[in-house]
Amino acid sequence: MIRLGLIGKNIKHSQSKFVYEKILKKNIDYKHYDVDNKVDLPSLDKLFSEVEGVSITAPYKKDYQSVVNIVGEVAKLGIINCIRKNGQIYEATNTDFLAVHSFLKEHLSSCDSEVIILGDGSMAEITIFSLGLLNKDFKQFSRKKTQGFSSIDLSTLTGKNALVINTCAREYTYNGPIRNGIIFWDYNYSHKNHSDRFLNSTIQYIDGMDLLRNQAIHALAFWGINY
């Protein structure tokens, strides 16, 4: 049986096991390493004595960087979320970036207006890095930088295909005015407040489940697991 693991904090809600099993069409052994403090993070040697591939989620995406070789252009990003063992060497990539970048490359070809990023955490950094590679301008709003962040006015965005990307954790809910026809891409899946508001509106709401699935596909390829 395939053995995979996820490291993070408060990760009981994770749907990753379900997503991997749906892609692989079989059951897997999926371990949660729910760690309250980074001083308690397990070593890679311990992890890979128990699993074949490791995913990392918030808030620990930068805590294993010093003990891995980062593969490809993700090295310039400096944030990892996926680790494999190659011989005696640990290698890492960022499958969130790979999934986000593939979506943006496809979508931005038809985006004729502003891109708005909500948030300033690691997923925002990944998104900004991707937009930089694609030479696409953006505006960013966050709790730290924006007064009234949860209710900022997005009703004045211009262009037919304006894109709003919510990179915030699921505790955040956007409650402000928003123009009809905007694409609202939520990196969270099953965000009830957003789905209840947008699914029966003229807003094109994209739930984060597709991002999670694409991230999982990239992770399986990185680990060399066929499906």
mmCIF file of C-alpha atoms in Angstrom:
data_model
loop_
_atom_site.group_PDB
_atom_site.id
_atom_site.type_symbol
_atom_site.label_atom_id
_atom_site.label_comp_id
_atom_site.label_asym_id
_atom_site.label_seq_id
_atom_site.Cartn_x
_atom_site.Cartn_y
_atom_site.Cartn_z
ATOM 1 C CA MET A 1 0.000 0.000 0.000
ATOM 2 C CA ILE A 2 1.210 3.505 -0.854
ATOM 3 C CA ARG A 3 2.219 5.446 2.264
ATOM 4 C CA LEU A 4 2.067 9.248 2.238
ATOM 5 C CA GLY A 5 2.173 11.909 4.941
ATOM 6 C CA LEU A 6 1.053 15.485 5.583
ATOM 7 C CA ILE A 7 2.758 17.850 8.039
ATOM 8 C CA GLY A 8 0.940 20.928 9.315
ATOM 9 C CA LYS A 9 -1.031 22.465 12.143
ATOM 10 C CA ASN A 10 -4.751 21.914 12.684
ATOM 11 C CA ILE A 11 -5.022 19.703 9.605
ATOM 12 C CA LYS A 12 -7.926 17.472 10.599
ATOM 13 C CA HIS A 13 -10.064 19.110 7.901
ATOM 14 C CA SER A 14 -7.631 18.048 5.153
ATOM 15 C CA GLN A 15 -9.211 16.306 2.164
ATOM 16 C CA SER A 16 -5.869 15.199 0.712
ATOM 17 C CA LYS A 17 -6.315 11.493 1.474
ATOM 18 C CA PHE A 18 -9.670 11.503 -0.308
ATOM 19 C CA VAL A 19 -8.180 13.336 -3.307
ATOM 20 C CA TYR A 20 -5.208 10.972 -3.649
ATOM 21 C CA GLU A 21 -7.435 7.908 -3.372
ATOM 22 C CA LYS A 22 -9.797 9.305 -5.994
ATOM 23 C CA ILE A 23 -6.899 9.914 -8.392
ATOM 24 C CA LEU A 24 -5.208 6.574 -7.678
ATOM 25 C CA LYS A 25 -8.503 4.644 -7.548
ATOM 26 C CA LYS A 26 -7.353 2.699 -4.487
ATOM 27 C CA ASN A 27 -6.892 3.086 -0.752
ATOM 28 C CA ILE A 28 -3.668 4.524 0.644
ATOM 29 C CA ASP A 29 -2.086 4.842 4.077
ATOM 30 C CA TYR A 30 -2.147 8.597 4.743
ATOM 31 C CA LYS A 31 -0.614 9.873 7.969
ATOM 32 C CA HIS A 32 -1.325 13.263 9.547
ATOM 33 C CA TYR A 33 1.569 14.835 11.439
ATOM 34 C CA ASP A 34 -0.359 17.542 13.281
ATOM 35 C CA VAL A 35 2.329 19.634 15.007
ATOM 36 C CA ASP A 36 1.582 22.553 17.342
ATOM 37 C CA ASN A 37 5.122 23.979 17.475
ATOM 38 C CA LYS A 38 7.941 23.802 14.961
ATOM 39 C CA VAL A 39 10.394 22.616 17.630
ATOM 40 C CA ASP A 40 8.409 19.365 17.577
ATOM 41 C CA LEU A 41 8.665 18.822 13.819
ATOM 42 C CA PRO A 42 9.865 15.280 13.026
ATOM 43 C CA SER A 43 13.139 14.804 11.155
ATOM 44 C CA LEU A 44 13.063 13.748 7.521
ATOM 45 C CA ASP A 45 14.821 10.515 8.448
ATOM 46 C CA LYS A 46 11.954 9.678 10.807
ATOM 47 C CA LEU A 47 9.299 10.694 8.306
ATOM 48 C CA PHE A 48 10.730 8.645 5.473
ATOM 49 C CA SER A 49 11.034 5.607 7.691
ATOM 50 C CA GLU A 50 7.221 5.720 7.777
ATOM 51 C CA VAL A 51 6.115 7.150 4.410
ATOM 52 C CA GLU A 52 7.179 7.361 0.747
ATOM 53 C CA GLY A 53 6.292 10.998 0.149
ATOM 54 C CA VAL A 54 5.706 14.026 2.361
ATOM 55 C CA SER A 55 3.544 17.108 1.855
ATOM 56 C CA ILE A 56 3.924 20.219 4.015
ATOM 57 C CA THR A 57 1.254 22.797 4.707
ATOM 58 C CA ALA A 58 1.018 25.960 6.807
ATOM 59 C CA PRO A 59 2.754 27.082 8.905
ATOM 60 C CA TYR A 60 5.797 24.902 8.181
ATOM 61 C CA LYS A 61 6.491 25.442 4.463
ATOM 62 C CA LYS A 62 9.859 27.083 5.160
ATOM 63 C CA ASP A 63 11.076 24.900 8.024
ATOM 64 C CA TYR A 64 12.684 22.064 6.055
ATOM 65 C CA GLN A 65 14.411 24.161 3.399
ATOM 66 C CA SER A 66 17.870 23.918 4.955
ATOM 67 C CA VAL A 67 17.943 20.109 4.738
ATOM 68 C CA VAL A 68 16.678 19.584 1.183
ATOM 69 C CA ASN A 69 17.758 20.284 -2.386
ATOM 70 C CA ILE A 70 15.064 22.379 -4.070
ATOM 71 C CA VAL A 71 14.391 21.271 -7.635
ATOM 72 C CA GLY A 72 13.933 23.590 -10.642
ATOM 73 C CA GLU A 73 12.725 27.187 -10.657
ATOM 74 C CA VAL A 74 11.016 26.634 -7.306
ATOM 75 C CA ALA A 75 14.479 27.238 -5.807
ATOM 76 C CA LYS A 76 14.020 30.938 -6.661
ATOM 77 C CA LEU A 77 10.692 30.942 -4.824
ATOM 78 C CA GLY A 78 12.147 29.621 -1.574
ATOM 79 C CA ILE A 79 8.950 27.939 -0.347
ATOM 80 C CA ILE A 80 8.501 24.163 -0.472
ATOM 81 C CA ASN A 81 5.575 21.860 0.222
ATOM 82 C CA CYS A 82 6.575 18.464 -1.169
ATOM 83 C CA ILE A 83 9.593 16.273 -0.346
ATOM 84 C CA ARG A 84 10.946 13.023 -1.755
ATOM 85 C CA LYS A 85 13.947 10.863 -0.949
ATOM 86 C CA ASN A 86 16.301 10.242 -3.868
ATOM 87 C CA GLY A 87 18.979 7.822 -2.712
ATOM 88 C CA GLN A 88 20.414 9.474 0.381
ATOM 89 C CA ILE A 89 19.342 12.971 -0.695
ATOM 90 C CA TYR A 90 16.100 14.743 0.133
ATOM 91 C CA GLU A 91 14.656 16.789 -2.730
ATOM 92 C CA ALA A 92 11.814 19.292 -2.608
ATOM 93 C CA THR A 93 9.492 21.217 -4.875
ATOM 94 C CA ASN A 94 6.342 23.278 -4.493
ATOM 95 C CA THR A 95 3.329 21.621 -6.048
ATOM 96 C CA ASP A 96 1.109 24.534 -4.996
ATOM 97 C CA PHE A 97 3.201 26.717 -7.302
ATOM 98 C CA LEU A 98 3.061 24.158 -10.116
ATOM 99 C CA ALA A 99 -0.738 23.948 -9.849
ATOM 100 C CA VAL A 100 -1.240 27.722 -9.508
ATOM 101 C CA HIS A 101 1.141 28.483 -12.372
ATOM 102 C CA SER A 102 -0.549 26.060 -14.761
ATOM 103 C CA PHE A 103 -3.957 27.607 -13.999
ATOM 104 C CA LEU A 104 -2.709 31.169 -14.422
ATOM 105 C CA LYS A 105 -0.932 30.391 -17.692
ATOM 106 C CA GLU A 106 -4.186 29.035 -19.070
ATOM 107 C CA HIS A 107 -6.497 31.688 -17.655
ATOM 108 C CA LEU A 108 -4.479 34.879 -18.068
ATOM 109 C CA SER A 109 -4.440 34.507 -21.833
ATOM 110 C CA SER A 110 -8.075 35.651 -21.681
ATOM 111 C CA CYS A 111 -7.778 38.023 -18.729
ATOM 112 C CA ASP A 112 -8.034 41.602 -20.006
ATOM 113 C CA SER A 113 -7.993 43.481 -16.727
ATOM 114 C CA GLU A 114 -6.815 43.672 -13.147
ATOM 115 C CA VAL A 115 -5.667 40.770 -11.030
ATOM 116 C CA ILE A 116 -6.369 41.209 -7.320
ATOM 117 C CA ILE A 117 -4.633 39.136 -4.635
ATOM 118 C CA LEU A 118 -6.219 38.876 -1.198
ATOM 119 C CA GLY A 119 -3.704 37.968 1.517
ATOM 120 C CA ASP A 120 0.059 38.084 2.068
ATOM 121 C CA GLY A 121 1.019 34.603 3.305
ATOM 122 C CA SER A 122 2.952 31.869 1.545
ATOM 123 C CA MET A 123 0.204 31.205 -1.009
ATOM 124 C CA ALA A 124 0.206 34.906 -1.897
ATOM 125 C CA GLU A 125 3.998 34.732 -2.350
ATOM 126 C CA ILE A 126 3.564 31.755 -4.667
ATOM 127 C CA THR A 127 0.930 33.599 -6.689
ATOM 128 C CA ILE A 128 3.065 36.743 -6.980
ATOM 129 C CA PHE A 129 6.052 34.650 -8.089
ATOM 130 C CA SER A 130 3.927 33.018 -10.784
ATOM 131 C CA LEU A 131 2.512 36.342 -11.998
ATOM 132 C CA GLY A 132 6.054 37.712 -12.192
ATOM 133 C CA LEU A 133 7.094 34.853 -14.456
ATOM 134 C CA LEU A 134 4.060 35.637 -16.608
ATOM 135 C CA ASN A 135 4.759 39.410 -16.636
ATOM 136 C CA LYS A 136 1.297 40.154 -15.265
ATOM 137 C CA ASP A 137 0.609 43.156 -13.016
ATOM 138 C CA PHE A 138 -1.559 42.825 -9.920
ATOM 139 C CA LYS A 139 -2.840 44.616 -6.832
ATOM 140 C CA GLN A 140 -2.576 43.117 -3.361
ATOM 141 C CA PHE A 141 -4.663 43.645 -0.237
ATOM 142 C CA SER A 142 -4.116 42.072 3.181
ATOM 143 C CA ARG A 143 -4.944 42.358 6.864
ATOM 144 C CA LYS A 144 -1.556 43.954 7.542
ATOM 145 C CA LYS A 145 -1.722 46.513 4.750
ATOM 146 C CA THR A 146 -5.421 47.224 4.228
ATOM 147 C CA GLN A 147 -7.879 48.843 6.602
ATOM 148 C CA GLY A 148 -11.263 47.114 6.490
ATOM 149 C CA PHE A 149 -9.702 44.211 4.626
ATOM 150 C CA SER A 150 -12.709 41.896 4.841
ATOM 151 C CA SER A 151 -15.000 44.444 3.188
ATOM 152 C CA ILE A 152 -12.809 46.236 0.630
ATOM 153 C CA ASP A 153 -14.659 47.547 -2.406
ATOM 154 C CA LEU A 154 -14.144 45.372 -5.494
ATOM 155 C CA SER A 155 -17.134 46.781 -7.361
ATOM 156 C CA THR A 156 -15.030 49.165 -9.456
ATOM 157 C CA LEU A 157 -12.760 46.587 -11.091
ATOM 158 C CA THR A 158 -12.588 47.069 -14.828
ATOM 159 C CA GLY A 159 -12.523 44.643 -17.726
ATOM 160 C CA LYS A 160 -14.617 41.652 -18.627
ATOM 161 C CA ASN A 161 -12.515 38.961 -16.967
ATOM 162 C CA ALA A 162 -11.206 40.586 -13.799
ATOM 163 C CA LEU A 163 -9.692 37.974 -11.494
ATOM 164 C CA VAL A 164 -9.768 38.040 -7.684
ATOM 165 C CA ILE A 165 -7.576 35.421 -5.993
ATOM 166 C CA ASN A 166 -8.242 34.662 -2.336
ATOM 167 C CA THR A 167 -5.041 33.251 -0.846
ATOM 168 C CA CYS A 168 -6.137 33.730 2.779
ATOM 169 C CA ALA A 169 -6.737 30.930 5.253
ATOM 170 C CA ARG A 170 -10.280 29.626 5.498
ATOM 171 C CA GLU A 171 -10.962 31.734 8.605
ATOM 172 C CA TYR A 172 -11.131 34.793 6.326
ATOM 173 C CA THR A 173 -14.406 35.718 4.636
ATOM 174 C CA TYR A 174 -14.695 38.460 2.034
ATOM 175 C CA ASN A 175 -17.874 40.463 2.722
ATOM 176 C CA GLY A 176 -17.384 43.555 0.577
ATOM 177 C CA PRO A 177 -19.114 44.766 -2.598
ATOM 178 C CA ILE A 178 -17.958 43.035 -5.760
ATOM 179 C CA ARG A 179 -18.776 43.679 -9.409
ATOM 180 C CA ASN A 180 -20.895 41.236 -11.381
ATOM 181 C CA GLY A 181 -18.990 38.980 -13.758
ATOM 182 C CA ILE A 182 -15.765 38.874 -11.758
ATOM 183 C CA ILE A 183 -13.924 35.587 -11.410
ATOM 184 C CA PHE A 184 -13.338 34.821 -7.715
ATOM 185 C CA TRP A 185 -10.742 32.068 -7.348
ATOM 186 C CA ASP A 186 -10.730 30.759 -3.794
ATOM 187 C CA TYR A 187 -7.693 28.698 -2.771
ATOM 188 C CA ASN A 188 -9.854 27.188 -0.016
ATOM 189 C CA TYR A 189 -12.155 24.280 -0.732
ATOM 190 C CA SER A 190 -15.595 23.909 0.852
ATOM 191 C CA HIS A 191 -15.579 27.519 2.086
ATOM 192 C CA LYS A 192 -19.255 27.715 3.036
ATOM 193 C CA ASN A 193 -19.484 31.489 3.451
ATOM 194 C CA HIS A 194 -18.037 32.141 0.002
ATOM 195 C CA SER A 195 -19.864 29.341 -1.783
ATOM 196 C CA ASP A 196 -23.210 30.343 -0.246
ATOM 197 C CA ARG A 197 -22.694 33.922 -1.376
ATOM 198 C CA PHE A 198 -21.302 33.401 -4.870
ATOM 199 C CA LEU A 199 -22.646 30.144 -6.298
ATOM 200 C CA ASN A 200 -26.072 31.578 -7.123
ATOM 201 C CA SER A 201 -24.759 34.948 -8.290
ATOM 202 C CA THR A 202 -23.194 36.291 -11.471
ATOM 203 C CA ILE A 203 -19.752 35.881 -9.889
ATOM 204 C CA GLN A 204 -17.778 32.996 -11.390
ATOM 205 C CA TYR A 205 -16.714 31.248 -8.186
ATOM 206 C CA ILE A 206 -13.876 28.704 -8.426
ATOM 207 C CA ASP A 207 -13.601 26.456 -5.380
ATOM 208 C CA GLY A 208 -10.157 25.306 -4.239
ATOM 209 C CA MET A 209 -10.847 21.599 -4.757
ATOM 210 C CA ASP A 210 -9.544 21.741 -8.342
ATOM 211 C CA LEU A 211 -6.342 23.358 -7.066
ATOM 212 C CA LEU A 212 -5.981 20.591 -4.480
ATOM 213 C CA ARG A 213 -6.481 17.921 -7.132
ATOM 214 C CA ASN A 214 -3.932 19.476 -9.504
ATOM 215 C CA GLN A 215 -1.487 19.863 -6.629
ATOM 216 C CA ALA A 216 -1.936 16.169 -5.829
ATOM 217 C CA ILE A 217 -1.286 15.176 -9.450
ATOM 218 C CA HIS A 218 1.970 17.157 -9.458
ATOM 219 C CA ALA A 219 2.946 15.601 -6.113
ATOM 220 C CA LEU A 220 2.382 12.049 -7.353
ATOM 221 C CA ALA A 221 4.518 12.776 -10.409
ATOM 222 C CA PHE A 222 7.284 14.213 -8.208
ATOM 223 C CA TRP A 223 7.232 11.097 -6.008
ATOM 224 C CA GLY A 224 7.262 8.832 -9.057
ATOM 225 C CA ILE A 225 3.913 7.255 -8.189
ATOM 226 C CA ASN A 226 1.979 6.166 -11.276
ATOM 227 C CA TYR A 227 -1.794 6.296 -11.577
#
